[in-house]
DNA sequence: GCTTCGGCTTGATCCACGTCAACCGGGAAT
DNA sequence: ATTCCCGGTTGACGTGGATCAAGCCGAAGC
């Protein structure tokens, strides 16, 4: 497939902003581990950037698949729906993470991806990604690792849903968010939740009231300070202690 | 990497049995969609076949990863353990399915794979699979689809664990087994469970007593006939009707 | 043959979380 | 400023599945 990306021009700031090689998320995202030269070849893939407004769908169940998406900024949830309307949130995604891997299997998306705040994504045409990863060893390897990491993450969620009690689940959830915010240079003790109690509940297999009560309980016990979507972790070890203790 | 596989010899039945191109699971497994010529190149990868006795580990958490495994015959479970000993079964795998994808991410396995009956697997050295899939387009594509399918499957399990009631979970589980047995040419109405009630329970996020009661209930209602590990499905539609009905 | 043991079933009771309902508070619309 | 509405909190109560406990059955060992 020919390279359809225009060559960089000296003074174009806009071009600089649309490429992987200068993206400040490159160490978290697909470009991880690539050489400078390889990075520039990856730049050619990222033909489209798109803004997704809060509440809008990036893709829906059944949409035909032809690209995966890297989150440049913002916050998403993915979910699957049962015929009777029950929703299961399968994940929350933030900057540098990839969306759309579910679509490779059938060439149609099998879940919905919805922006929880105004967001910006890079579309990566999948056929071109495959073809480039046939040439760039490290890209191929890294892409495989990303897919595998998603599988491992899913196993963690199964563990959470299958064996943990409500407060354990919420503690695990908060610690996971904290750790991912840290990796992005944000505070690991203080953050705004982008999702509602109901969405957290759906992800954790709980009802929103149970989530709310668990938040209140954590606050009573001094582990966190919480006011609506604003969370401050006061005692990380306290939260960690809630994990891995048998019922 | 050199080809270490001996050349086929006219009369060698054992050689014929060790390659993908004549494997009767090839349409379910990695070779799916490959041409005859491509198949023969894949044959060269499968250097080792291994027998795993019932109860033995194919790999354990922490083992270093260098191959994925195709199940040639038999039945496995994969699980993850919490420090306090709680177990979550993350899946049951049968002939033609791949094991070990979890290890790609960190180059160490993150779950255990245990044979539930005497089994036989083909080890596929991962570095060589990657290198071959850089050359064979269709192999690359198919491997990506397999990984993606695993992610989609995991989403289904999350849905099950997050939103379904006990009897729905068991019905979904039985229908899933039935469908996979069908794809392998076995009866879709009658089969032996290779796993215990406790393992089913762990997979479904239930206790073994609850699983047992659900089996009994299905039997009372005429959906199935069950005696220990032997299950006969009498009314597929009855089971399907248990799904997708709100609490 | 008898015994043992692991897996399964079934009953009685308990409890974590769901359900239902009231209320609160902040942001948006008018 | 008033109203509306959505998301969140909290309380009272109900229940599905967990827990505890007893007994059953079939395979394996002696």
XYZ file of C-alpha atoms in Angstrom, chain A residues 16 69 106 130 188 193 214-215:
8
model
C 3.945 17.886 14.150
C -7.995 3.573 17.764
C -15.175 -10.999 13.081
C -0.616 -5.453 9.814
C -2.014 8.984 41.990
C -13.881 9.966 38.098
C -18.698 1.285 49.586
C -17.390 4.783 48.804
